[in-house]
mmCIF file with all atom_site columns, C-alpha atoms in Angstrom:
data_model
loop_
_atom_site.group_PDB
_atom_site.id
_atom_site.type_symbol
_atom_site.label_atom_id
_atom_site.label_alt_id
_atom_site.label_comp_id
_atom_site.label_asym_id
_atom_site.label_entity_id
_atom_site.label_seq_id
_atom_site.pdbx_PDB_ins_code
_atom_site.Cartn_x
_atom_site.Cartn_y
_atom_site.Cartn_z
_atom_site.occupancy
_atom_site.B_iso_or_equiv
_atom_site.pdbx_formal_charge
_atom_site.auth_seq_id
_atom_site.auth_comp_id
_atom_site.auth_asym_id
_atom_site.auth_atom_id
_atom_site.pdbx_PDB_model_num
ATOM 1   C CA . UNK A 1 1   ? 93.022  99.976  53.249 1.00 93.00 ? 847 UNK A CA 1
ATOM 2   C CA . UNK A 1 2   ? 95.957  98.736  55.333 1.00 96.00 ? 848 UNK A CA 1
ATOM 3   C CA . UNK A 1 3   ? 97.086  99.642  58.823 1.00 97.00 ? 849 UNK A CA 1
ATOM 4   C CA . UNK A 1 4   ? 100.534 100.331 60.189 1.00 96.00 ? 850 UNK A CA 1
ATOM 5   C CA . UNK A 1 5   ? 102.070 99.449  63.530 1.00 97.00 ? 851 UNK A CA 1
ATOM 6   C CA . UNK A 1 6   ? 103.750 101.854 65.909 1.00 97.00 ? 852 UNK A CA 1
ATOM 7   C CA . UNK A 1 7   ? 107.249 100.766 64.931 1.00 97.00 ? 853 UNK A CA 1
ATOM 8   C CA . UNK A 1 8   ? 106.636 101.650 61.271 1.00 97.00 ? 854 UNK A CA 1
ATOM 9   C CA . UNK A 1 9   ? 105.259 105.057 62.226 1.00 97.00 ? 855 UNK A CA 1
ATOM 10  C CA . UNK A 1 10  ? 108.168 105.742 64.585 1.00 97.00 ? 856 UNK A CA 1
ATOM 11  C CA . UNK A 1 11  ? 110.729 104.815 61.912 1.00 96.00 ? 857 UNK A CA 1
ATOM 12  C CA . UNK A 1 12  ? 108.965 107.138 59.475 1.00 96.00 ? 858 UNK A CA 1
ATOM 13  C CA . UNK A 1 13  ? 109.020 109.994 61.989 1.00 96.00 ? 859 UNK A CA 1
ATOM 14  C CA . UNK A 1 14  ? 112.447 109.726 63.625 1.00 95.00 ? 860 UNK A CA 1
ATOM 15  C CA . UNK A 1 15  ? 114.623 108.413 60.792 1.00 94.00 ? 861 UNK A CA 1
ATOM 16  C CA . UNK A 1 16  ? 117.010 106.683 63.205 1.00 94.00 ? 862 UNK A CA 1
ATOM 17  C CA . UNK A 1 17  ? 117.281 103.599 61.003 1.00 95.00 ? 863 UNK A CA 1
ATOM 18  C CA . UNK A 1 18  ? 117.717 104.838 57.442 1.00 96.00 ? 864 UNK A CA 1
ATOM 19  C CA . UNK A 1 19  ? 116.748 101.552 55.774 1.00 97.00 ? 865 UNK A CA 1
ATOM 20  C CA . UNK A 1 20  ? 113.567 101.179 57.836 1.00 97.00 ? 866 UNK A CA 1
ATOM 21  C CA . UNK A 1 21  ? 112.743 104.873 57.382 1.00 97.00 ? 867 UNK A CA 1
ATOM 22  C CA . UNK A 1 22  ? 112.996 104.466 53.605 1.00 97.00 ? 868 UNK A CA 1
ATOM 23  C CA . UNK A 1 23  ? 110.793 101.361 53.741 1.00 97.00 ? 869 UNK A CA 1
ATOM 24  C CA . UNK A 1 24  ? 108.203 103.173 55.846 1.00 96.00 ? 870 UNK A CA 1
ATOM 25  C CA . UNK A 1 25  ? 108.284 106.192 53.538 1.00 95.00 ? 871 UNK A CA 1
ATOM 26  C CA . UNK A 1 26  ? 107.887 103.969 50.461 1.00 96.00 ? 872 UNK A CA 1
ATOM 27  C CA . UNK A 1 27  ? 104.915 102.259 52.098 1.00 94.00 ? 873 UNK A CA 1
ATOM 28  C CA . UNK A 1 28  ? 103.217 105.573 52.882 1.00 93.00 ? 874 UNK A CA 1
ATOM 29  C CA . UNK A 1 29  ? 103.739 106.696 49.300 1.00 93.00 ? 875 UNK A CA 1
ATOM 30  C CA . UNK A 1 30  ? 102.568 103.400 47.792 1.00 94.00 ? 876 UNK A CA 1
ATOM 31  C CA . UNK A 1 31  ? 99.337  102.845 49.709 1.00 94.00 ? 877 UNK A CA 1
ATOM 32  C CA . UNK A 1 32  ? 96.298  104.944 48.809 1.00 95.00 ? 878 UNK A CA 1
ATOM 33  C CA . UNK A 1 33  ? 94.780  104.647 52.309 1.00 96.00 ? 879 UNK A CA 1
ATOM 34  C CA . UNK A 1 34  ? 96.527  103.830 55.589 1.00 96.00 ? 880 UNK A CA 1
ATOM 35  C CA . UNK A 1 35  ? 94.673  103.347 58.846 1.00 97.00 ? 881 UNK A CA 1
ATOM 36  C CA . UNK A 1 36  ? 96.274  104.767 62.004 1.00 95.00 ? 882 UNK A CA 1
ATOM 37  C CA . UNK A 1 37  ? 94.510  103.466 65.076 1.00 94.00 ? 883 UNK A CA 1
ATOM 38  C CA . UNK A 1 38  ? 94.229  105.710 68.135 1.00 94.00 ? 884 UNK A CA 1
ATOM 39  C CA . UNK A 1 39  ? 96.226  103.059 69.995 1.00 95.00 ? 885 UNK A CA 1
ATOM 40  C CA . UNK A 1 40  ? 99.119  103.440 67.547 1.00 97.00 ? 886 UNK A CA 1
ATOM 41  C CA . UNK A 1 41  ? 99.007  107.213 67.983 1.00 97.00 ? 887 UNK A CA 1
ATOM 42  C CA . UNK A 1 42  ? 99.078  106.980 71.787 1.00 97.00 ? 888 UNK A CA 1
ATOM 43  C CA . UNK A 1 43  ? 101.855 104.411 71.714 1.00 97.00 ? 889 UNK A CA 1
ATOM 44  C CA . UNK A 1 44  ? 103.844 106.535 69.245 1.00 97.00 ? 890 UNK A CA 1
ATOM 45  C CA . UNK A 1 45  ? 103.650 109.572 71.530 1.00 97.00 ? 891 UNK A CA 1
ATOM 46  C CA . UNK A 1 46  ? 104.797 107.412 74.452 1.00 97.00 ? 892 UNK A CA 1
ATOM 47  C CA . UNK A 1 47  ? 107.780 106.065 72.460 1.00 98.00 ? 893 UNK A CA 1
ATOM 48  C CA . UNK A 1 48  ? 108.734 109.528 71.188 1.00 97.00 ? 894 UNK A CA 1
ATOM 49  C CA . UNK A 1 49  ? 108.534 110.950 74.732 1.00 96.00 ? 895 UNK A CA 1
ATOM 50  C CA . UNK A 1 50  ? 110.156 108.202 76.739 1.00 96.00 ? 896 UNK A CA 1
ATOM 51  C CA . UNK A 1 51  ? 112.615 106.581 74.365 1.00 96.00 ? 897 UNK A CA 1
ATOM 52  C CA . UNK A 1 52  ? 113.563 109.380 71.958 1.00 97.00 ? 898 UNK A CA 1
ATOM 53  C CA . UNK A 1 53  ? 113.008 112.285 74.393 1.00 97.00 ? 899 UNK A CA 1
ATOM 54  C CA . UNK A 1 54  ? 111.160 114.337 71.752 1.00 96.00 ? 900 UNK A CA 1
ATOM 55  C CA . UNK A 1 55  ? 109.362 117.267 73.373 1.00 95.00 ? 901 UNK A CA 1
ATOM 56  C CA . UNK A 1 56  ? 105.592 117.640 73.166 1.00 94.00 ? 902 UNK A CA 1
ATOM 57  C CA . UNK A 1 57  ? 105.710 120.624 70.808 1.00 94.00 ? 903 UNK A CA 1
ATOM 58  C CA . UNK A 1 58  ? 107.780 118.717 68.233 1.00 96.00 ? 904 UNK A CA 1
ATOM 59  C CA . UNK A 1 59  ? 105.586 115.625 68.600 1.00 96.00 ? 905 UNK A CA 1
ATOM 60  C CA . UNK A 1 60  ? 102.448 117.669 67.995 1.00 95.00 ? 906 UNK A CA 1
ATOM 61  C CA . UNK A 1 61  ? 103.998 119.237 64.912 1.00 95.00 ? 907 UNK A CA 1
ATOM 62  C CA . UNK A 1 62  ? 104.842 115.773 63.544 1.00 94.00 ? 908 UNK A CA 1
ATOM 63  C CA . UNK A 1 63  ? 101.352 114.419 64.327 1.00 95.00 ? 909 UNK A CA 1
ATOM 64  C CA . UNK A 1 64  ? 99.638  117.363 62.634 1.00 95.00 ? 910 UNK A CA 1
ATOM 65  C CA . UNK A 1 65  ? 101.815 116.929 59.537 1.00 93.00 ? 911 UNK A CA 1
ATOM 66  C CA . UNK A 1 66  ? 101.017 113.222 59.515 1.00 93.00 ? 912 UNK A CA 1
ATOM 67  C CA . UNK A 1 67  ? 97.279  113.823 59.749 1.00 93.00 ? 913 UNK A CA 1
ATOM 68  C CA . UNK A 1 68  ? 97.492  116.188 56.772 1.00 91.00 ? 914 UNK A CA 1
ATOM 69  C CA . UNK A 1 69  ? 98.660  113.369 54.500 1.00 90.00 ? 915 UNK A CA 1
ATOM 70  C CA . UNK A 1 70  ? 95.850  112.342 52.151 1.00 88.00 ? 916 UNK A CA 1
ATOM 71  C CA . UNK A 1 71  ? 96.554  108.646 52.682 1.00 91.00 ? 917 UNK A CA 1
ATOM 72  C CA . UNK A 1 72  ? 96.128  108.722 56.481 1.00 95.00 ? 918 UNK A CA 1
ATOM 73  C CA . UNK A 1 73  ? 92.823  107.607 57.944 1.00 95.00 ? 919 UNK A CA 1
ATOM 74  C CA . UNK A 1 74  ? 92.028  107.469 61.672 1.00 94.00 ? 920 UNK A CA 1
ATOM 75  C CA . UNK A 1 75  ? 89.029  107.147 63.944 1.00 89.00 ? 921 UNK A CA 1
ATOM 76  C CA . UNK A 1 76  ? 87.532  110.418 65.085 1.00 89.00 ? 922 UNK A CA 1
ATOM 77  C CA . UNK A 1 77  ? 90.074  112.740 63.480 1.00 91.00 ? 923 UNK A CA 1
ATOM 78  C CA . UNK A 1 78  ? 88.604  115.688 65.373 1.00 92.00 ? 924 UNK A CA 1
ATOM 79  C CA . UNK A 1 79  ? 89.130  113.901 68.704 1.00 94.00 ? 925 UNK A CA 1
ATOM 80  C CA . UNK A 1 80  ? 92.755  113.276 67.742 1.00 95.00 ? 926 UNK A CA 1
ATOM 81  C CA . UNK A 1 81  ? 93.244  116.933 66.769 1.00 95.00 ? 927 UNK A CA 1
ATOM 82  C CA . UNK A 1 82  ? 91.637  118.055 70.045 1.00 95.00 ? 928 UNK A CA 1
ATOM 83  C CA . UNK A 1 83  ? 93.943  115.709 71.981 1.00 96.00 ? 929 UNK A CA 1
ATOM 84  C CA . UNK A 1 84  ? 96.935  117.199 70.167 1.00 97.00 ? 930 UNK A CA 1
ATOM 85  C CA . UNK A 1 85  ? 95.839  120.692 71.272 1.00 96.00 ? 931 UNK A CA 1
ATOM 86  C CA . UNK A 1 86  ? 95.478  119.486 74.866 1.00 96.00 ? 932 UNK A CA 1
ATOM 87  C CA . UNK A 1 87  ? 98.896  117.822 74.706 1.00 97.00 ? 933 UNK A CA 1
ATOM 88  C CA . UNK A 1 88  ? 100.393 121.065 73.431 1.00 95.00 ? 934 UNK A CA 1
ATOM 89  C CA . UNK A 1 89  ? 98.842  122.743 76.473 1.00 95.00 ? 935 UNK A CA 1
ATOM 90  C CA . UNK A 1 90  ? 100.536 120.374 78.914 1.00 94.00 ? 936 UNK A CA 1
ATOM 91  C CA . UNK A 1 91  ? 97.985  117.603 79.358 1.00 95.00 ? 937 UNK A CA 1
ATOM 92  C CA . UNK A 1 92  ? 98.773  113.905 79.011 1.00 96.00 ? 938 UNK A CA 1
ATOM 93  C CA . UNK A 1 93  ? 98.165  112.761 75.423 1.00 97.00 ? 939 UNK A CA 1
ATOM 94  C CA . UNK A 1 94  ? 96.668  109.395 76.374 1.00 97.00 ? 940 UNK A CA 1
ATOM 95  C CA . UNK A 1 95  ? 94.257  111.047 78.829 1.00 97.00 ? 941 UNK A CA 1
ATOM 96  C CA . UNK A 1 96  ? 93.270  113.618 76.219 1.00 97.00 ? 942 UNK A CA 1
ATOM 97  C CA . UNK A 1 97  ? 92.665  110.898 73.618 1.00 96.00 ? 943 UNK A CA 1
ATOM 98  C CA . UNK A 1 98  ? 90.497  108.925 76.044 1.00 96.00 ? 944 UNK A CA 1
ATOM 99  C CA . UNK A 1 99  ? 88.511  111.992 77.071 1.00 96.00 ? 945 UNK A CA 1
ATOM 100 C CA . UNK A 1 100 ? 87.886  113.276 73.550 1.00 95.00 ? 946 UNK A CA 1
ATOM 101 C CA . UNK A 1 101 ? 87.028  109.845 72.115 1.00 94.00 ? 947 UNK A CA 1
ATOM 102 C CA . UNK A 1 102 ? 84.593  109.198 74.974 1.00 94.00 ? 948 UNK A CA 1
ATOM 103 C CA . UNK A 1 103 ? 83.114  112.658 74.484 1.00 92.00 ? 949 UNK A CA 1
ATOM 104 C CA . UNK A 1 104 ? 82.465  111.909 70.818 1.00 88.00 ? 950 UNK A CA 1
ATOM 105 C CA . UNK A 1 105 ? 80.730  108.682 71.899 1.00 90.00 ? 951 UNK A CA 1
ATOM 106 C CA . UNK A 1 106 ? 78.364  110.933 73.903 1.00 93.00 ? 952 UNK A CA 1
ATOM 107 C CA . UNK A 1 107 ? 79.765  110.001 77.324 1.00 94.00 ? 953 UNK A CA 1
ATOM 108 C CA . UNK A 1 108 ? 78.649  112.564 79.908 1.00 95.00 ? 954 UNK A CA 1
ATOM 109 C CA . UNK A 1 109 ? 81.969  112.139 81.705 1.00 96.00 ? 955 UNK A CA 1
ATOM 110 C CA . UNK A 1 110 ? 84.882  109.741 82.040 1.00 95.00 ? 956 UNK A CA 1
ATOM 111 C CA . UNK A 1 111 ? 85.397  108.561 85.597 1.00 96.00 ? 957 UNK A CA 1
ATOM 112 C CA . UNK A 1 112 ? 88.943  108.295 86.918 1.00 95.00 ? 958 UNK A CA 1
ATOM 113 C CA . UNK A 1 113 ? 91.092  108.100 90.012 1.00 94.00 ? 959 UNK A CA 1
ATOM 114 C CA . UNK A 1 114 ? 93.809  110.039 88.139 1.00 93.00 ? 960 UNK A CA 1
ATOM 115 C CA . UNK A 1 115 ? 94.372  113.440 89.758 1.00 92.00 ? 961 UNK A CA 1
ATOM 116 C CA . UNK A 1 116 ? 96.016  114.824 86.606 1.00 93.00 ? 962 UNK A CA 1
ATOM 117 C CA . UNK A 1 117 ? 93.374  113.588 84.159 1.00 94.00 ? 963 UNK A CA 1
ATOM 118 C CA . UNK A 1 118 ? 90.637  115.479 85.991 1.00 93.00 ? 964 UNK A CA 1
ATOM 119 C CA . UNK A 1 119 ? 92.227  118.721 84.860 1.00 94.00 ? 965 UNK A CA 1
ATOM 120 C CA . UNK A 1 120 ? 90.596  117.897 81.509 1.00 94.00 ? 966 UNK A CA 1
ATOM 121 C CA . UNK A 1 121 ? 86.905  118.781 81.411 1.00 95.00 ? 967 UNK A CA 1
ATOM 122 C CA . UNK A 1 122 ? 85.920  115.344 80.085 1.00 94.00 ? 968 UNK A CA 1
ATOM 123 C CA . UNK A 1 123 ? 86.941  113.651 83.362 1.00 95.00 ? 969 UNK A CA 1
ATOM 124 C CA . UNK A 1 124 ? 85.377  113.384 86.813 1.00 95.00 ? 970 UNK A CA 1
ATOM 125 C CA . UNK A 1 125 ? 87.384  112.114 89.754 1.00 95.00 ? 971 UNK A CA 1
ATOM 126 C CA . UNK A 1 126 ? 86.055  109.114 91.573 1.00 94.00 ? 972 UNK A CA 1
ATOM 127 C CA . UNK A 1 127 ? 87.067  109.784 95.157 1.00 85.00 ? 973 UNK A CA 1
ATOM 128 C CA . UNK A 1 128 ? 88.655  106.999 97.138 1.00 67.00 ? 974 UNK A CA 1
#
């Protein structure tokens, strides 16, 4: 199994550089198993949001399609899918990924100072 970096995934998804998109597509077709780390997924969502201005709904659609590819492997697929649902519902994707991954690791809660993250049930606010 091989892994891919955020820039390869972004080129595959946005097709803004045709040559790099074709290289990324060829790689995805050629490799039987490709590892997508949760970090790459979070970074990809950040790049799509902040640099390419892709809305959350479109990002979630692209992530779901990506996770349906037989070659794609990731840690805690269910946590990723749950984070995608939360992101669709207006929560921060990185917070959702942290909360769901910690939940799968049997964490009772995830402590935070983040006022927005505590809207997710996996978080508890640590008061200042």
